[in-house]
């Protein structure tokens, strides 16, 4: 039996959360087209007859501009420190400052690193080999695996290779456990995902969601959530004309929450202003960061 922790790291928007969801066959990490969607470490557990892989999806590594950004990057570095294997995910593009920054960090950890080149469906095959050679010159990766997380291409091969590098050991989590994330956290993430879907520019990054009320009966769960923004103008945009945008956000979030929880849900959401919450330690801590 083999068992171990695997961190999925990379710059924002390379497909880390998509890979985790594809591997698990369930949505445990929210996904949007916008970078820096993931803010916390997300654990996803994949079981095999002779192995258990405990994946940690991490926030994209970037140069932070505020305390929330610092928290996100710290989450990624902490994950790299505690795992048995690191999966470094990149896009099929020439190396830039972001990738070189991460490679410099990788040099500080004495553990197997697997390079995963994602989105290979967006590049001609003849352009892939020169890119692989460039990465080989920068770091001694144990393996370099091209995949398309969205289309599941190469994912099975990646899993087999990860298992080959796992340490021996008994399973740490029950076989029916998919994630260690609490239901309230997942619900707040589903709401935040829909906000990111329907808002533009800086607004998605200025939003936090906090569950205020959670009441369960046999047939229904009543949930009340606060959506926090930093400016009054952002509040107006999220609510939309005659409340239409907020209604759309809440409706789509509720449907996804019902699927996740397996029961009917009554969801009410409120938008409130908390000025510069991303820069305030007390507010960050209260919001789970």
CSV table of C-alpha atoms in Angstrom, one decimal:
chain,number,residue,atom,x,y,z
A,1,UNK,CA,0.0,0.0,0.0
A,2,UNK,CA,1.2,3.5,-0.8
A,3,UNK,CA,-0.1,6.8,0.6
A,4,UNK,CA,1.1,10.4,0.5
A,5,UNK,CA,0.5,14.1,0.0
A,6,UNK,CA,0.9,15.8,-3.4
A,7,UNK,CA,0.8,19.6,-3.8
A,8,UNK,CA,-0.4,21.0,-7.2
A,9,UNK,CA,1.4,24.3,-7.6
A,10,UNK,CA,1.8,26.9,-10.3
A,11,UNK,CA,1.1,30.5,-11.3
A,12,UNK,CA,-2.5,31.7,-11.4
A,13,UNK,CA,-4.9,30.2,-14.0
A,14,UNK,CA,-2.8,27.3,-15.3
A,15,UNK,CA,-5.5,24.8,-14.5
A,16,UNK,CA,-4.7,23.4,-11.0
A,17,UNK,CA,-8.3,23.3,-9.8
A,18,UNK,CA,-9.5,21.8,-13.1
A,19,UNK,CA,-7.0,19.0,-12.7
A,20,UNK,CA,-8.1,18.2,-9.2
A,21,UNK,CA,-11.7,18.2,-10.1
A,22,UNK,CA,-11.0,16.0,-13.2
A,23,UNK,CA,-9.0,13.5,-11.0
A,24,UNK,CA,-11.7,13.3,-8.4
A,25,UNK,CA,-14.7,13.3,-10.8
A,26,UNK,CA,-16.4,15.7,-8.5
A,27,UNK,CA,-16.1,19.5,-8.0
A,28,UNK,CA,-14.2,20.2,-4.8
A,29,UNK,CA,-12.4,23.3,-6.0
A,30,UNK,CA,-14.1,26.2,-7.7
A,31,UNK,CA,-13.0,27.1,-11.2
A,32,UNK,CA,-13.4,30.3,-13.2
A,33,UNK,CA,-11.6,31.9,-16.2
A,34,UNK,CA,-10.1,34.5,-13.9
A,35,UNK,CA,-6.7,34.1,-12.3
A,36,UNK,CA,-6.3,33.8,-8.5
A,37,UNK,CA,-9.6,32.1,-8.0
A,38,UNK,CA,-8.3,29.7,-5.4
A,39,UNK,CA,-7.5,31.4,-2.1
A,40,UNK,CA,-7.1,28.5,0.4
A,41,UNK,CA,-5.4,25.1,0.3
A,42,UNK,CA,-8.0,22.6,-0.9
A,43,UNK,CA,-7.6,18.9,-0.1
A,44,UNK,CA,-8.9,16.2,-2.5
A,45,UNK,CA,-8.5,12.5,-1.9
A,46,UNK,CA,-8.2,9.9,-4.7
A,47,UNK,CA,-8.3,6.3,-3.7
A,48,UNK,CA,-7.0,3.2,-5.6
A,49,UNK,CA,-6.9,-0.4,-4.6
A,50,UNK,CA,-3.3,-0.2,-3.6
A,51,UNK,CA,-2.8,3.6,-3.0
A,52,UNK,CA,-4.3,6.8,-1.7
A,53,UNK,CA,-3.2,10.2,-3.1
A,54,UNK,CA,-4.0,13.2,-1.0
A,55,UNK,CA,-3.9,16.2,-3.3
A,56,UNK,CA,-3.5,19.8,-2.1
A,57,UNK,CA,-4.8,22.4,-4.6
A,58,UNK,CA,-3.0,25.6,-3.9
A,59,UNK,CA,-3.5,29.3,-4.8
A,60,UNK,CA,-1.6,30.6,-7.8
A,61,UNK,CA,1.9,31.8,-6.9
A,62,UNK,CA,2.3,35.5,-7.8
A,63,UNK,CA,3.8,38.7,-6.4
A,64,UNK,CA,1.2,39.8,-3.8
A,65,UNK,CA,-0.1,43.4,-3.7
A,66,UNK,CA,-2.0,43.1,-0.4
A,67,UNK,CA,-2.3,41.0,2.8
A,68,UNK,CA,-4.8,38.6,1.2
A,69,UNK,CA,-2.3,38.0,-1.6
A,70,UNK,CA,0.4,37.4,0.9
A,71,UNK,CA,-1.8,34.8,2.7
A,72,UNK,CA,-2.5,33.1,-0.6
A,73,UNK,CA,1.2,32.7,-1.6
A,74,UNK,CA,2.0,31.6,1.9
A,75,UNK,CA,-0.6,28.8,1.6
A,76,UNK,CA,1.2,27.5,-1.5
A,77,UNK,CA,4.7,27.6,0.0
A,78,UNK,CA,3.4,25.8,3.2
A,79,UNK,CA,1.9,23.1,1.0
A,80,UNK,CA,5.2,22.6,-0.8
A,81,UNK,CA,6.9,22.1,2.5
A,82,UNK,CA,4.6,19.5,4.0
A,83,UNK,CA,3.9,17.2,1.0
A,84,UNK,CA,5.8,14.1,-0.3
A,85,UNK,CA,5.6,15.1,-4.0
A,86,UNK,CA,5.2,18.4,-5.8
A,87,UNK,CA,3.3,18.7,-9.1
A,88,UNK,CA,4.4,21.9,-10.8
A,89,UNK,CA,1.9,22.9,-13.5
A,90,UNK,CA,2.7,25.2,-16.4
A,91,UNK,CA,1.1,26.2,-19.6
A,92,UNK,CA,2.7,25.3,-23.0
A,93,UNK,CA,4.4,28.7,-23.3
A,94,UNK,CA,8.0,30.0,-23.0
A,95,UNK,CA,9.3,30.5,-19.5
A,96,UNK,CA,8.5,33.8,-18.0
A,97,UNK,CA,9.3,35.5,-14.6
A,98,UNK,CA,6.5,33.7,-12.9
A,99,UNK,CA,7.8,30.2,-13.7
A,100,UNK,CA,11.4,31.2,-12.9
A,101,UNK,CA,10.3,32.5,-9.5
A,102,UNK,CA,8.6,29.2,-8.7
A,103,UNK,CA,11.6,27.2,-9.9
A,104,UNK,CA,13.9,29.1,-7.6
A,105,UNK,CA,11.5,28.2,-4.7
A,106,UNK,CA,11.6,24.5,-5.8
A,107,UNK,CA,15.3,24.4,-5.4
A,108,UNK,CA,14.8,24.8,-1.6
A,109,UNK,CA,12.8,21.6,-1.3
A,110,UNK,CA,14.4,18.2,-1.3
A,111,UNK,CA,11.5,16.1,-2.8
A,112,UNK,CA,10.4,14.7,-6.1
A,113,UNK,CA,9.0,17.4,-8.5
A,114,UNK,CA,6.9,16.4,-11.5
A,115,UNK,CA,6.5,19.0,-14.2
A,116,UNK,CA,3.0,19.0,-15.8
A,117,UNK,CA,2.5,20.9,-19.0
A,118,UNK,CA,-1.2,21.5,-19.2
A,119,UNK,CA,-3.4,22.7,-22.1
A,120,UNK,CA,-1.5,20.6,-24.7
A,121,UNK,CA,-4.6,20.8,-26.8
A,122,UNK,CA,-3.8,24.4,-27.5
A,123,UNK,CA,-0.3,23.8,-28.9
A,124,UNK,CA,1.1,22.0,-32.0
A,125,UNK,CA,2.9,18.8,-31.0
A,126,UNK,CA,6.1,19.8,-32.8
A,127,UNK,CA,6.4,22.8,-30.4
A,128,UNK,CA,6.1,20.7,-27.3
A,129,UNK,CA,9.5,19.0,-27.4
A,130,UNK,CA,11.6,22.2,-27.5
A,131,UNK,CA,9.6,23.5,-24.5
A,132,UNK,CA,10.4,20.3,-22.6
A,133,UNK,CA,14.1,20.7,-23.3
A,134,UNK,CA,14.1,24.2,-22.0
A,135,UNK,CA,12.5,23.2,-18.7
A,136,UNK,CA,15.0,20.3,-18.4
A,137,UNK,CA,17.8,22.9,-18.5
A,138,UNK,CA,16.3,24.8,-15.6
A,139,UNK,CA,15.5,22.1,-13.1
A,140,UNK,CA,16.0,18.3,-12.7
A,141,UNK,CA,12.4,17.3,-12.8
A,142,UNK,CA,11.7,13.6,-12.0
A,143,UNK,CA,9.2,13.5,-14.8
A,144,UNK,CA,7.7,15.8,-17.4
A,145,UNK,CA,4.1,15.0,-18.3
A,146,UNK,CA,2.1,16.7,-21.0
A,147,UNK,CA,-1.7,16.7,-20.3
A,148,UNK,CA,-5.0,18.4,-20.9
A,149,UNK,CA,-6.8,18.6,-17.5
A,150,UNK,CA,-10.0,19.8,-19.2
A,151,UNK,CA,-10.1,16.9,-21.6
A,152,UNK,CA,-8.6,14.3,-19.2
A,153,UNK,CA,-5.8,13.7,-21.8
A,154,UNK,CA,-2.7,12.2,-20.0
A,155,UNK,CA,-4.3,12.4,-16.6
A,156,UNK,CA,-4.3,8.6,-16.0
A,157,UNK,CA,-0.6,8.5,-16.9
A,158,UNK,CA,0.1,11.3,-14.5
A,159,UNK,CA,-1.7,9.4,-11.7
A,160,UNK,CA,0.3,6.2,-12.3
A,161,UNK,CA,3.5,8.1,-12.2
A,162,UNK,CA,2.6,9.9,-9.0
A,163,UNK,CA,1.8,6.5,-7.4
A,164,UNK,CA,5.2,5.3,-8.4
A,165,UNK,CA,6.8,8.0,-6.3
A,166,UNK,CA,4.5,7.8,-3.3
A,167,UNK,CA,6.0,6.5,0.0
A,168,UNK,CA,4.7,3.2,1.4
A,169,UNK,CA,2.0,3.5,4.1
A,170,UNK,CA,-1.6,2.8,5.0
A,171,UNK,CA,-4.4,5.1,3.9
A,172,UNK,CA,-4.9,8.2,6.1
A,173,UNK,CA,-8.5,8.9,5.1
A,174,UNK,CA,-11.7,6.8,4.8
A,175,UNK,CA,-12.2,5.5,1.2
A,176,UNK,CA,-15.6,7.3,0.9
A,177,UNK,CA,-14.0,10.7,1.8
A,178,UNK,CA,-13.5,13.1,-1.1
A,179,UNK,CA,-12.3,16.2,0.7
A,180,UNK,CA,-11.7,17.5,4.2
A,181,UNK,CA,-13.3,20.8,3.5
A,182,UNK,CA,-16.3,21.8,5.7
A,183,UNK,CA,-19.7,22.2,4.1
A,184,UNK,CA,-19.9,25.9,5.1
A,185,UNK,CA,-16.6,26.6,3.3
A,186,UNK,CA,-17.7,24.8,0.2
A,187,UNK,CA,-21.0,26.7,0.1
A,188,UNK,CA,-19.2,30.1,0.5
A,189,UNK,CA,-16.9,29.1,-2.3
A,190,UNK,CA,-19.8,28.2,-4.7
A,191,UNK,CA,-21.3,31.7,-4.0
A,192,UNK,CA,-17.9,33.4,-4.7
A,193,UNK,CA,-17.5,31.4,-7.9
A,194,UNK,CA,-20.8,32.8,-9.3
A,195,UNK,CA,-19.8,36.3,-8.3
A,196,UNK,CA,-16.5,35.9,-10.2
A,197,UNK,CA,-18.5,34.6,-13.2
A,198,UNK,CA,-20.8,37.6,-13.4
A,199,UNK,CA,-18.5,40.5,-12.5
A,200,UNK,CA,-15.5,42.0,-14.2
A,201,UNK,CA,-12.3,43.9,-13.5
A,202,UNK,CA,-11.2,44.2,-9.9
A,203,UNK,CA,-14.6,43.3,-8.3
A,204,UNK,CA,-14.0,39.5,-8.1
A,205,UNK,CA,-10.8,40.0,-6.2
A,206,UNK,CA,-12.4,42.4,-3.7
A,207,UNK,CA,-15.1,39.9,-2.7
A,208,UNK,CA,-15.3,37.6,0.3
A,209,UNK,CA,-18.2,35.5,1.4
A,210,UNK,CA,-19.1,34.5,4.9
A,211,UNK,CA,-21.9,32.1,6.0
A,212,UNK,CA,-23.9,33.9,8.8
A,213,UNK,CA,-26.7,31.4,9.4
A,214,UNK,CA,-27.1,27.6,8.8
A,215,UNK,CA,-30.4,26.0,9.9
A,216,UNK,CA,-31.1,22.3,9.0
A,217,UNK,CA,-34.4,20.5,8.9
A,218,UNK,CA,-35.3,17.1,7.5
A,219,UNK,CA,-36.2,18.6,4.1
A,220,UNK,CA,-34.5,21.9,3.9
A,221,UNK,CA,-31.3,23.8,4.8
A,222,UNK,CA,-31.7,27.6,5.3
A,223,UNK,CA,-28.5,29.5,4.6
A,224,UNK,CA,-27.8,33.2,5.0
A,225,UNK,CA,-24.5,34.6,3.6
A,226,UNK,CA,-22.8,38.0,3.6
A,227,UNK,CA,-20.9,39.1,0.5
A,228,UNK,CA,-18.3,41.6,1.5
A,229,UNK,CA,-16.8,44.2,-0.9
A,230,UNK,CA,-14.4,47.1,-0.4
A,231,UNK,CA,-16.4,50.0,-2.0
A,232,UNK,CA,-20.0,51.1,-2.3
A,233,UNK,CA,-19.6,51.1,-6.1
A,234,UNK,CA,-18.7,47.4,-6.1
A,235,UNK,CA,-21.8,46.7,-4.0
A,236,UNK,CA,-24.0,48.4,-6.6
A,237,UNK,CA,-22.4,46.4,-9.4
A,238,UNK,CA,-22.9,43.1,-7.7
A,239,UNK,CA,-26.6,43.8,-6.9
A,240,UNK,CA,-27.2,45.0,-10.5
A,241,UNK,CA,-30.2,46.8,-12.0
A,242,UNK,CA,-33.2,46.1,-9.8
A,243,UNK,CA,-31.2,43.4,-8.1
A,244,UNK,CA,-31.1,41.2,-11.2
A,245,UNK,CA,-27.3,40.3,-11.1
A,246,UNK,CA,-27.5,39.4,-7.4
A,247,UNK,CA,-30.6,37.2,-8.1
A,248,UNK,CA,-28.8,35.4,-10.9
A,249,UNK,CA,-25.7,34.8,-8.7
A,250,UNK,CA,-27.8,33.5,-5.8
A,251,UNK,CA,-29.9,31.3,-8.0
A,252,UNK,CA,-27.0,29.6,-9.7
A,253,UNK,CA,-25.1,29.2,-6.4
A,254,UNK,CA,-28.2,27.7,-4.8
A,255,UNK,CA,-28.6,25.0,-7.6
A,256,UNK,CA,-24.9,24.0,-7.2
A,257,UNK,CA,-25.2,24.0,-3.4
A,258,UNK,CA,-28.2,21.7,-3.6
A,259,UNK,CA,-26.3,19.3,-5.8
A,260,UNK,CA,-23.4,19.3,-3.4
A,261,UNK,CA,-25.4,18.9,-0.2
A,262,UNK,CA,-28.0,16.6,-1.8
A,263,UNK,CA,-31.0,18.4,-0.4
A,264,UNK,CA,-33.2,21.5,-1.0
A,265,UNK,CA,-31.7,24.8,0.0
A,266,UNK,CA,-33.1,28.2,0.8
A,267,UNK,CA,-30.4,30.7,0.2
A,268,UNK,CA,-30.4,34.4,1.0
A,269,UNK,CA,-27.5,36.7,0.3
A,270,UNK,CA,-26.6,40.2,1.5
A,271,UNK,CA,-24.0,42.6,0.1
A,272,UNK,CA,-22.0,44.7,2.6
A,273,UNK,CA,-19.1,47.1,2.4
A,274,UNK,CA,-16.0,46.5,4.5
A,275,UNK,CA,-13.4,49.0,3.4
A,276,UNK,CA,-9.9,47.7,2.6
A,277,UNK,CA,-10.8,44.3,4.2
A,278,UNK,CA,-7.9,42.7,2.2
A,279,UNK,CA,-5.4,44.8,4.1
A,280,UNK,CA,-6.8,44.2,7.6
A,281,UNK,CA,-5.6,41.3,9.7
A,282,UNK,CA,-8.6,41.0,11.9
A,283,UNK,CA,-11.1,41.0,9.0
A,284,UNK,CA,-8.9,38.5,7.0
A,285,UNK,CA,-8.9,36.2,10.0
A,286,UNK,CA,-12.6,36.5,10.6
A,287,UNK,CA,-13.2,35.7,6.9
A,288,UNK,CA,-11.1,32.5,7.1
A,289,UNK,CA,-7.8,33.9,5.6
